Tab-separated table of C-alpha atoms in Angstrom:
chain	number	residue	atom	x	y	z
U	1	UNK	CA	-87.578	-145.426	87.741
U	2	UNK	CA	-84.858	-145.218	85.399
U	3	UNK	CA	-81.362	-147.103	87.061
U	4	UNK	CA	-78.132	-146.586	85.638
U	5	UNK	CA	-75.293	-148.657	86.361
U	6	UNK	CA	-71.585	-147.763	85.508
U	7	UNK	CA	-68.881	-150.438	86.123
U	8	UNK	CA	-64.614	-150.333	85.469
U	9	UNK	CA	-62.589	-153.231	85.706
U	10	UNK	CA	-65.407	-155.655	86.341
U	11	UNK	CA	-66.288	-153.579	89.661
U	12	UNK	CA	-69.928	-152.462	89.776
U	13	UNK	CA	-70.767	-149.017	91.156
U	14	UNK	CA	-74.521	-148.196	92.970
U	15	UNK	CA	-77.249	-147.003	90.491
U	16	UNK	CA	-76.952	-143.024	90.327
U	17	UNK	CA	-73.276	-143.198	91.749
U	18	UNK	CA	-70.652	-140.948	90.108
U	19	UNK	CA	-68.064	-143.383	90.781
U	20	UNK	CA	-66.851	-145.095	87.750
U	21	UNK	CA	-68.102	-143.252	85.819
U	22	UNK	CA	-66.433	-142.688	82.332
U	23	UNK	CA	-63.481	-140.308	82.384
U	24	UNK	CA	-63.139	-137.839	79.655
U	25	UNK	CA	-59.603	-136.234	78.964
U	26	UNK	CA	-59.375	-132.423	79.671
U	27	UNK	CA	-60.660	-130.399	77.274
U	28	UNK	CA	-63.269	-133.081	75.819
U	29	UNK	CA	-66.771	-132.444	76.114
U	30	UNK	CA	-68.831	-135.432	77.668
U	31	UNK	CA	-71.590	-136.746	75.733
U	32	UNK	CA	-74.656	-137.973	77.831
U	33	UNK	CA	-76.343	-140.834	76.332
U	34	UNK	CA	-79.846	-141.313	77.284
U	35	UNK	CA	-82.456	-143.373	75.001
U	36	UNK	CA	-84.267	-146.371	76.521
U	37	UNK	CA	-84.603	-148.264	79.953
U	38	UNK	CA	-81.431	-148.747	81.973
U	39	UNK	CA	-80.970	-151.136	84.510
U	40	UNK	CA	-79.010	-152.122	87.605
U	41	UNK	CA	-77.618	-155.022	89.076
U	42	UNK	CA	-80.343	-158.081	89.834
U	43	UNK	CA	-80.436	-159.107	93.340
U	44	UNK	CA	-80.156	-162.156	95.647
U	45	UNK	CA	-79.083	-165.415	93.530
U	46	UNK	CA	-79.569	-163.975	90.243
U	47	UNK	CA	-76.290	-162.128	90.724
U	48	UNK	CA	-74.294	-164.581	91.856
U	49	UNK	CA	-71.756	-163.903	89.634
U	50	UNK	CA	-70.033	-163.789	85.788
U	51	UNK	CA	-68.872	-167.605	85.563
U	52	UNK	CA	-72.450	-168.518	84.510
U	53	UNK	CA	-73.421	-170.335	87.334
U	54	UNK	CA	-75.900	-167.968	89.295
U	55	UNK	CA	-79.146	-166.836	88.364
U	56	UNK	CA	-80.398	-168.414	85.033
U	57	UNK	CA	-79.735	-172.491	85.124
U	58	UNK	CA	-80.202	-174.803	82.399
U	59	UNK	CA	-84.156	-175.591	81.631
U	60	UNK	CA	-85.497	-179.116	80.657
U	61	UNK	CA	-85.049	-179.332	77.336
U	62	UNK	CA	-86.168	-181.345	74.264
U	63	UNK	CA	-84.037	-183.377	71.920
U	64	UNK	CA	-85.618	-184.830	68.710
U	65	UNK	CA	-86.423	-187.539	71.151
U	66	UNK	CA	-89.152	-185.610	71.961
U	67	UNK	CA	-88.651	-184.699	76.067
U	68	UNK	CA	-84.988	-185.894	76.992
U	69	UNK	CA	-83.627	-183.761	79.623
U	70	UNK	CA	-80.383	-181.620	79.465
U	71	UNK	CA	-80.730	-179.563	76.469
U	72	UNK	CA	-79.452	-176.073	78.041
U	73	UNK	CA	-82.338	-173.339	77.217
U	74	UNK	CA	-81.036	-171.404	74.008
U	75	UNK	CA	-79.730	-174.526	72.362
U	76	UNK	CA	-82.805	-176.019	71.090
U	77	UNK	CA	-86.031	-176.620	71.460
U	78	UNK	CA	-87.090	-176.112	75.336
U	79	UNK	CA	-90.562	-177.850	77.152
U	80	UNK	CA	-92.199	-174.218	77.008
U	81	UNK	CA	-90.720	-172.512	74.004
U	82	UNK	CA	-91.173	-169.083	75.186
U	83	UNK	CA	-89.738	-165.674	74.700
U	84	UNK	CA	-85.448	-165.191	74.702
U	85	UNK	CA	-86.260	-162.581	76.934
U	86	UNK	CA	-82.375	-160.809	76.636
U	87	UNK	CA	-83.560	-159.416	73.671
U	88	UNK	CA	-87.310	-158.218	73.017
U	89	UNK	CA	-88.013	-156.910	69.690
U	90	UNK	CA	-90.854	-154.960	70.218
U	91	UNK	CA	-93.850	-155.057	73.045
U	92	UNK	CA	-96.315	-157.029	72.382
U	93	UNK	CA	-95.009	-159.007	69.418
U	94	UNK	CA	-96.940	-161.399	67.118
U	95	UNK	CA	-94.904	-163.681	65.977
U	96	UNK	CA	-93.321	-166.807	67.839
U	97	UNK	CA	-89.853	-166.814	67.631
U	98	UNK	CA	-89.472	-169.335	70.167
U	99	UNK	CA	-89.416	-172.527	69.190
U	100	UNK	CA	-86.304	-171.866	66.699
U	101	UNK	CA	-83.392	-172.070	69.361
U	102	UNK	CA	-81.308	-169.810	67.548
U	103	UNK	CA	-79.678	-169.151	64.568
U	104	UNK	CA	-77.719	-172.592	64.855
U	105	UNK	CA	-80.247	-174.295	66.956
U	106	UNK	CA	-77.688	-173.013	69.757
U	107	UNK	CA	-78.853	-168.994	69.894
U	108	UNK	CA	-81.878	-166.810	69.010
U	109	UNK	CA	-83.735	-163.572	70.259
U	110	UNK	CA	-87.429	-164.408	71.041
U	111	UNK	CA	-90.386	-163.178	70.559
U	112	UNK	CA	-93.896	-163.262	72.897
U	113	UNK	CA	-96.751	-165.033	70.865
U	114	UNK	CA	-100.015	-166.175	71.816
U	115	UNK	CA	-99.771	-168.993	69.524
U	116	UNK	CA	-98.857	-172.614	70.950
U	117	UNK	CA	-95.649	-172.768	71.783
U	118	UNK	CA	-95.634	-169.503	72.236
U	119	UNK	CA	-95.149	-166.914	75.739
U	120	UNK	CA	-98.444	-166.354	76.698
U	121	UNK	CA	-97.409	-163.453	79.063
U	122	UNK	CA	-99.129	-165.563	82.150
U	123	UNK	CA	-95.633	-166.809	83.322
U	124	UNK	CA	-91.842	-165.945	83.609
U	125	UNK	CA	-90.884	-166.812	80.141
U	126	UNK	CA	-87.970	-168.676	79.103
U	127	UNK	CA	-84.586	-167.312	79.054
U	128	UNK	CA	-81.001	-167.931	77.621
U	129	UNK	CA	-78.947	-169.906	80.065
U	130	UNK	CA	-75.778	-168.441	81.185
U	131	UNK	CA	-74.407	-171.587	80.874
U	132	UNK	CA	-74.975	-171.836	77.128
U	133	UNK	CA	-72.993	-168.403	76.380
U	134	UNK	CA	-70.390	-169.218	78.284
U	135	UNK	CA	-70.015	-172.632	76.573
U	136	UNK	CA	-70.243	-171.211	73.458
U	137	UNK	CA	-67.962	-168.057	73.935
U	138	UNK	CA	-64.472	-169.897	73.134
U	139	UNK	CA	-65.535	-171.290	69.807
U	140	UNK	CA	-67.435	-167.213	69.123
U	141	UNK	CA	-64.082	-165.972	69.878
U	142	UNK	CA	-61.882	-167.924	67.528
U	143	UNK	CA	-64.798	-167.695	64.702
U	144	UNK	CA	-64.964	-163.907	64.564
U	145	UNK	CA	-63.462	-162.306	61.841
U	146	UNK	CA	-60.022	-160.599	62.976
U	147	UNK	CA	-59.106	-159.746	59.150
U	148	UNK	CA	-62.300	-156.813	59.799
U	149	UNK	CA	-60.169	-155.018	62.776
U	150	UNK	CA	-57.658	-153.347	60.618
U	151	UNK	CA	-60.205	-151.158	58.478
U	152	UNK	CA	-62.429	-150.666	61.209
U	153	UNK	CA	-59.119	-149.402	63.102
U	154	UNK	CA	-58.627	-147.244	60.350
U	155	UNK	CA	-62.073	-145.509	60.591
U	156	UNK	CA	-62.043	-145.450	64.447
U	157	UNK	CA	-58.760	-143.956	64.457
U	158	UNK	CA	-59.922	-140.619	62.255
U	159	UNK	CA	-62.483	-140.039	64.158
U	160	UNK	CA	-62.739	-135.812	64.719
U	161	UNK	CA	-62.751	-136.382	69.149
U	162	UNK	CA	-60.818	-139.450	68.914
U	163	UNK	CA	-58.790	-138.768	72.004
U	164	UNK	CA	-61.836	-138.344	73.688
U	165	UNK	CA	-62.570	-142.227	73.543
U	166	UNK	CA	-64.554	-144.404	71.737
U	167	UNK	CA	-67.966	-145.006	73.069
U	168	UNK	CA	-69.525	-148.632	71.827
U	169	UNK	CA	-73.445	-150.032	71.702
U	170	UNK	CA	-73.327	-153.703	71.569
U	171	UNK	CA	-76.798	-154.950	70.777
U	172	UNK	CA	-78.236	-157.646	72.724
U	173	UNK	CA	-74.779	-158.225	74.851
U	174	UNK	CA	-75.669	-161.630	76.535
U	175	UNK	CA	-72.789	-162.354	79.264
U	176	UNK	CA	-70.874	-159.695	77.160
U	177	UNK	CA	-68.990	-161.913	74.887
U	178	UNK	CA	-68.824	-159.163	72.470
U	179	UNK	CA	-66.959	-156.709	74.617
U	180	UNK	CA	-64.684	-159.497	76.129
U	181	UNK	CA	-63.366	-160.489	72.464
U	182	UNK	CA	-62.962	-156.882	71.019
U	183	UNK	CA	-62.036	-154.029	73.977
U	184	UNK	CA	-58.720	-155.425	74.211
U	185	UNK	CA	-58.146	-155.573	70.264
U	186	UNK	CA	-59.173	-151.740	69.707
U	187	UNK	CA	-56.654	-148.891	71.333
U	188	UNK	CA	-57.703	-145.962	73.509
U	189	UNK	CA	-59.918	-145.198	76.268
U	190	UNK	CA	-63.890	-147.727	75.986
U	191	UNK	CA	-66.783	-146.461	77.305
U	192	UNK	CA	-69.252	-149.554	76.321
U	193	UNK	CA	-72.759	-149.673	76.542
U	194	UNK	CA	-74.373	-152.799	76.910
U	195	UNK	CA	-78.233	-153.008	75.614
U	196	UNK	CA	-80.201	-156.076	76.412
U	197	UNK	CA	-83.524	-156.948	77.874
U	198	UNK	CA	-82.860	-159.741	80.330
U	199	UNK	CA	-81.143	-158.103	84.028
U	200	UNK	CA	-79.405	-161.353	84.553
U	201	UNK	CA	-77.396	-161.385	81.443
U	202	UNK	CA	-76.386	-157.858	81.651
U	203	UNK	CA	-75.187	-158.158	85.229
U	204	UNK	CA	-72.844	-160.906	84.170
U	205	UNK	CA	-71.996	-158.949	81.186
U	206	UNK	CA	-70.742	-155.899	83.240
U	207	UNK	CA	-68.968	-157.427	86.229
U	208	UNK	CA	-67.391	-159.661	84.027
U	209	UNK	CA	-66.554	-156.862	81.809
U	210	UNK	CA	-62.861	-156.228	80.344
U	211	UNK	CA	-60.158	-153.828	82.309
U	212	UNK	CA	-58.397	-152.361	79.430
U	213	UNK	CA	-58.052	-152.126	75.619
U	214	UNK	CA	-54.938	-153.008	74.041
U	215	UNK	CA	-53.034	-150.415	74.895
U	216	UNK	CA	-53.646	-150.450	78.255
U	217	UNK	CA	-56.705	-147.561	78.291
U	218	UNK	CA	-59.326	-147.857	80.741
U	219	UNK	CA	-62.790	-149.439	79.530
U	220	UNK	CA	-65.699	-148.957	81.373
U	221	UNK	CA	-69.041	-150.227	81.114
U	222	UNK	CA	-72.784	-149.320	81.278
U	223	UNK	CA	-75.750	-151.124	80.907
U	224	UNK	CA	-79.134	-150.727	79.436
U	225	UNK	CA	-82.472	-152.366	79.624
U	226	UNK	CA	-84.605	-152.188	76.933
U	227	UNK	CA	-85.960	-152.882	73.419
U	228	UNK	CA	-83.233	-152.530	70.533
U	229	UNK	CA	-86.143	-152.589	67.928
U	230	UNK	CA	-86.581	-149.112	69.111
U	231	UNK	CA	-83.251	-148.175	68.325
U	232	UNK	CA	-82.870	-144.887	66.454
U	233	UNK	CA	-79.912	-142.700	65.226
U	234	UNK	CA	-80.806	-140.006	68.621
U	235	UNK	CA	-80.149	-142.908	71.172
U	236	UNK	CA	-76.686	-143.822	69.475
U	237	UNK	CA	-75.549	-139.819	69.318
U	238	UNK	CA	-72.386	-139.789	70.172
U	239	UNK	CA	-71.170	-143.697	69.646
U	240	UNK	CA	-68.328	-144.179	68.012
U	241	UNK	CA	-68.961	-147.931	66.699
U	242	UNK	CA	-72.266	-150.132	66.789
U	243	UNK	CA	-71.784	-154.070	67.333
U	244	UNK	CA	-73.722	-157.103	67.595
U	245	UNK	CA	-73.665	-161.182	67.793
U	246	UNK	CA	-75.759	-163.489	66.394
U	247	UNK	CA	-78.171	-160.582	66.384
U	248	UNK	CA	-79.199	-160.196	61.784
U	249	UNK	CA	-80.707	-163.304	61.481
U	250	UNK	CA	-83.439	-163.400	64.187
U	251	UNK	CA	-84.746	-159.974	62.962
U	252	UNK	CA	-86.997	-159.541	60.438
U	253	UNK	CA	-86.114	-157.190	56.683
U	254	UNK	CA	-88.227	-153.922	58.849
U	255	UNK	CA	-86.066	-154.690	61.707
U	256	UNK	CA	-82.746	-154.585	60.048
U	257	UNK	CA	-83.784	-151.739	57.733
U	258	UNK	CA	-84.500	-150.134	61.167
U	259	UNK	CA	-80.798	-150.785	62.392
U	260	UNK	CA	-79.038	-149.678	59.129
U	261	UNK	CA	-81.263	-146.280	59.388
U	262	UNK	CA	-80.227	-145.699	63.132
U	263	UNK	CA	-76.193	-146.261	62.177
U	264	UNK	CA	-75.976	-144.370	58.997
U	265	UNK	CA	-78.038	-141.552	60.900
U	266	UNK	CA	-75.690	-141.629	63.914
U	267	UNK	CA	-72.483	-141.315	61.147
U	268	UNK	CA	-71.040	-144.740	63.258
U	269	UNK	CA	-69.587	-147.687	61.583
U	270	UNK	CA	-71.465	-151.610	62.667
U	271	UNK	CA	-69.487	-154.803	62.930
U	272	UNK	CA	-72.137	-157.363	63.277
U	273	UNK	CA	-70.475	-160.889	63.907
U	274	UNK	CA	-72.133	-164.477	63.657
U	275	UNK	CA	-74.826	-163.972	61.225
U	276	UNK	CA	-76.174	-167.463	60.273
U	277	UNK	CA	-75.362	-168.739	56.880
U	278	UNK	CA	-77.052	-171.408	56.013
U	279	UNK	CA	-74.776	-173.834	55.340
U	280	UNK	CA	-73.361	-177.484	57.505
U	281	UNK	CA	-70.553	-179.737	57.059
U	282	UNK	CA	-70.511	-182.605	59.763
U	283	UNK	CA	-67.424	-185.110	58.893
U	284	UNK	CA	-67.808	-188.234	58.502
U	285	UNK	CA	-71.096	-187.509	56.010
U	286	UNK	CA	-73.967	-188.797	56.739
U	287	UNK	CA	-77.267	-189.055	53.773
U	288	UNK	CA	-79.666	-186.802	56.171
U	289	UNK	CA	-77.266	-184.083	57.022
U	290	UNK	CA	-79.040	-181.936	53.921
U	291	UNK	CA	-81.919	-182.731	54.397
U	292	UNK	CA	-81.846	-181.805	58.319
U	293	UNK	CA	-79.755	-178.772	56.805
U	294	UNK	CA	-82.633	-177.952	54.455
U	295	UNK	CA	-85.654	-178.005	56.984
U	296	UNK	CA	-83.496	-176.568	59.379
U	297	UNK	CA	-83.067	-173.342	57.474
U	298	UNK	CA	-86.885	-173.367	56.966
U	299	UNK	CA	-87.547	-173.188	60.780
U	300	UNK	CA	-84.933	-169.868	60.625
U	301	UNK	CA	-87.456	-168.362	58.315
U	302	UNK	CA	-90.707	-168.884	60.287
U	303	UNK	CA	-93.166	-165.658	60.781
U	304	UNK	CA	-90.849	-163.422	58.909
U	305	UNK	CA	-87.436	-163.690	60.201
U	306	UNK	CA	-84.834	-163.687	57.614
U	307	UNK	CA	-82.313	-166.490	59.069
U	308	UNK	CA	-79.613	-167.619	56.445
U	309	UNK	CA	-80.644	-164.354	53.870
U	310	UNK	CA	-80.195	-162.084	57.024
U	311	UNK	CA	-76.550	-161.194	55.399
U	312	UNK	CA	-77.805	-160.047	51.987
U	313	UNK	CA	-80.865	-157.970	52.972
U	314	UNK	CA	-78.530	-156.242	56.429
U	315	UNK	CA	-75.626	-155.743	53.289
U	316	UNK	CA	-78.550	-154.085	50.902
U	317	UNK	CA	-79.985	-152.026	53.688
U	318	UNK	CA	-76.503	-150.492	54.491
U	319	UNK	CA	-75.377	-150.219	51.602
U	320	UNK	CA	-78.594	-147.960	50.247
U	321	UNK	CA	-77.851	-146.123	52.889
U	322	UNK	CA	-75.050	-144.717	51.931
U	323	UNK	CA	-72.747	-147.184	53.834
U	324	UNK	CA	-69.691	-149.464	52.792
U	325	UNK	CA	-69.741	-153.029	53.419
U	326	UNK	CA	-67.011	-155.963	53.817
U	327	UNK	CA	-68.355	-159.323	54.532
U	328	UNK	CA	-65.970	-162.506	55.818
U	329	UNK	CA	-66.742	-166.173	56.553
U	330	UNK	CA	-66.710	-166.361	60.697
U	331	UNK	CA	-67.538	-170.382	60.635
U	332	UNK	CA	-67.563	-172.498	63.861
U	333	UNK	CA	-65.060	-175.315	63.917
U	334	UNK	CA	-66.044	-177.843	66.410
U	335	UNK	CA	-63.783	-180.958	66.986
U	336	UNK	CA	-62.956	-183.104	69.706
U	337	UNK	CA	-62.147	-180.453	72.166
U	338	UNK	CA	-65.366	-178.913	71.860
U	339	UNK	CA	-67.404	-182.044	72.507
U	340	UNK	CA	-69.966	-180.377	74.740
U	341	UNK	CA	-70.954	-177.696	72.474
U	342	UNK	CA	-71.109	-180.201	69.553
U	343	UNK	CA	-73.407	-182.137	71.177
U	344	UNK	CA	-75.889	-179.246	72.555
U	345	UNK	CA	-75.339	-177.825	68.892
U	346	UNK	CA	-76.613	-180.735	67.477
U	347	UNK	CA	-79.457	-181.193	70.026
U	348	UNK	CA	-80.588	-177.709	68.563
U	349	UNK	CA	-80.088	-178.134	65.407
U	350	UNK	CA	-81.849	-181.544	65.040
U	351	UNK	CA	-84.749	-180.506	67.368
U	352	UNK	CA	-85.776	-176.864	64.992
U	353	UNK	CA	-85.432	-179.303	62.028
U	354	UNK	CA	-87.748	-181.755	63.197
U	355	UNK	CA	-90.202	-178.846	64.677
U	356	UNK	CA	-90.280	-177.605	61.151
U	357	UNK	CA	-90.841	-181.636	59.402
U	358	UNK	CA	-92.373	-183.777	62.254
U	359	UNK	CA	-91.843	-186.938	59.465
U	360	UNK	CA	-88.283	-186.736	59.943
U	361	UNK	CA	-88.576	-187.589	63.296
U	362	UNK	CA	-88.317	-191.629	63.444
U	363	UNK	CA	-84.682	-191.087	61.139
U	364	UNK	CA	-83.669	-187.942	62.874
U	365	UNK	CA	-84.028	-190.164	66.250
U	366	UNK	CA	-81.356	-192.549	64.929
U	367	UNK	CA	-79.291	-189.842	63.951
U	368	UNK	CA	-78.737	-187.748	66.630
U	369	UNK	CA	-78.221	-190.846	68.138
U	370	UNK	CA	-75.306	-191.985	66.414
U	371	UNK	CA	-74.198	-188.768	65.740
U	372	UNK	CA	-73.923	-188.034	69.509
U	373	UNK	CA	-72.147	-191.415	70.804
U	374	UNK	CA	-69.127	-189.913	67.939
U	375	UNK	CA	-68.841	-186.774	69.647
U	376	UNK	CA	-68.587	-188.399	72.527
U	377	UNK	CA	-65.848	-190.753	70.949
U	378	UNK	CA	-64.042	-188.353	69.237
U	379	UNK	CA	-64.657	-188.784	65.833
U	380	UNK	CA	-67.067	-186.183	64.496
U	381	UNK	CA	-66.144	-182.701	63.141
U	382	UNK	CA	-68.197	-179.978	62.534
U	383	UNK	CA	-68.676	-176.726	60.689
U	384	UNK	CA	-71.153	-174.106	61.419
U	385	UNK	CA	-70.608	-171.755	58.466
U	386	UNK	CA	-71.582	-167.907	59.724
U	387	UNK	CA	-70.909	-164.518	58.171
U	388	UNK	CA	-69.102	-161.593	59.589
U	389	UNK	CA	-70.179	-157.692	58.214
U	390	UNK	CA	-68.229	-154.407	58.397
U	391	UNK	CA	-70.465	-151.041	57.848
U	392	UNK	CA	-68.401	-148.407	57.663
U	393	UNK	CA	-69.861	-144.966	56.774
U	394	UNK	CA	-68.354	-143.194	53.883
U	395	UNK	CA	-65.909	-140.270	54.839
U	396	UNK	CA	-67.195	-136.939	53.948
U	397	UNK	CA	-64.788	-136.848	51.658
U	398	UNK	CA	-66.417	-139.807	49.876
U	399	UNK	CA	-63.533	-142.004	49.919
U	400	UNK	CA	-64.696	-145.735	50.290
């Protein structure tokens, strides 16, 4: 049975209820959006709440140590690698896209495989902590390209039913990260709708979901369960703006030709933030940081996922499409203050690298190692270099 689930102001409303449910001005005709599985809120301890402690806890995980406990599922390398279930590709899938722990060894959408390592569909399969996107979301925040708001302002704002509202798809949502960071940057009435596979996620996503945009417009929220490789240009009729995390570089060329299709079909612009790319600094230097680097980026690019050249094919498909495109650096900074993350960053990012060269693993033992006791003393810096991109459909006029 299909459920929706409609929530203002971080307060959920009952699957099928009217109340809460997006307010259109007089005069404005309301557009019904209905294209894939929708979901309600998870029950018992699953739901326990938007701080990230209910419902999905940290797994065992694996450091390059090979079975040392505390690696928080989506950072790295877990006992089972299994599917990121928040975000399913497509049903039945054949490629393994578990064992890369994300873009950055810290975030990924999984695949089911049959392969070792792989979900074998017998068992629950392994999901993204909570924990991990919420200790992640501060550094997100301050790495997301704010220099992209002003033209995608611009484009919002001449939209024909603009005082209608804007109506949002963000693509696998997570804990809603997405939504938190950019409803209260954008003016006028939100109506956001959240697509990702895991229940768990999106209920966190939604009650923890913003109040109001900048201006002090309402934003509501609804959620949707299903598969975003499915996407097409009829289930985003109507949306005003498409946008995304971490999302390019975990699909495959098909997958992202798929996406640019659906947008330039639906007429609405993308902003697609976090897109791996490709490139580590850690300070003080250290001789095995490029090679770690190098074998790192060849794990991203296992069974046909694009990883670090996920920015160049999503910029080609766009732009063939008709589409303009403005790229900007979005890098992770990661000092002292963010110690934690550092260290389940590295974790990640050590663990796909060795998955991918099992001979580094006596050197990349010592390294994490010492690389770990300085972030715990203070004295390692790092920089996760990602890529922002801005789609923005030409006007009819054909003004870029």
């Amino acid at each position: 049975m299909t459920e929706i689930t409609t929530v203002t102001g971080g307060i959920s409303a009952r699957p099928g209820s009217r109340e809460g449910a997006y307010p259109r001005p007089a005069g404005c005709e309301e557009t019904r959006v209905d294209a894939g599985e929708r979901t309600g809120e998870p029950s018992g301890a699953a739901a326990a709440g938007p701080d990230g402690q209910g419902g999905q806890g940290t797994q065992g995980g694996q450091d390059a140590h090979g079975g040392s406990p505390g690696v928080i599922a989506g950072a790295g390398p877990v006992i089972r690698p299994g599917e990121r279930a928040t975000l399913r590709l497509r049903d039945g899938a054949d490629r393994n896209h578990g064992g890369h722990g994300g873009h950055d060894g810290h975030d990924g959408h999984d695949g089911n495989d049959d392969r070792p390592g792989g979900h074998d569909g017998g068992e629950e399969p392994a999901r993204y902590a909570p924990e991990w996107l919420q200790l992640r979301e501060p550094a997100d925040a301050a790495a997301r390209a704010a220099d992209l708001l002003d033209a995608l302002r611009d484009r919002l704002a001449a939209l024909p039913d603009r005082e209608c509202g804007l109506v949002v798809h963000d693509l696998g949502c997570g804990t809603g990260s997405m939504g938190r960071w950019l409803a209260p940057r954008l003016d006028g009435a939100q109506h956001w709708v959240l697509h990702d596979r895991d229940p768990y996620l999106l209920h966190f996503a939604a009650v923890a979901s913003p109040r109001s945009a900048a201006d002090g417009s309402r934003v509501s929220v609804e959620t949707r369960r299903g598969d975003v490789a499915r996407l097409t240009s009829d289930a985003l009729a109507g949306a005003s703006l498409v946008t995304a995390s971490a999302l390019l570089d975990v699909l495959t060329r098909e997958e992202i030709d798929a996406l640019a299709a659906a947008c330039a079909g639906a007429g609405c612009p993308a902003l697609l933030t976090l897109s791996v790319a490709g490139q580590v600094e850690l300070a003080p230097a250290d001789p095995l940081d490029a090679e770690l680097a190098e074998a790192f980026n060849a794990h991203q690019r296992r069974t046909g996922l694009l990883g670090p050249d996920a920015v160049t094919v999503a910029c080609e498909a766009f732009t063939e499409r008709g589409m303009t495109v403005r790229l900007h650096p979005s890098p992770w900074r990661l000092g002292p203050e963010h110690a934690a993350l550092t260290a389940q960053w590295l974790r990640g990012w050590v663990g796909a690298a060795v998955e991918q060269r099992p001979e580094l693993r006596e050197r990349a033992e010592r390294y994490l190692a010492e690389r770990l006791a300085a972030c715990e003393a203070g004295e390692l810096e790092v920089v996760v270099q990602h890529s922002d991109l801005l789609a923005l459909p030409r006007p009819s006029g054909g003004a870029s």
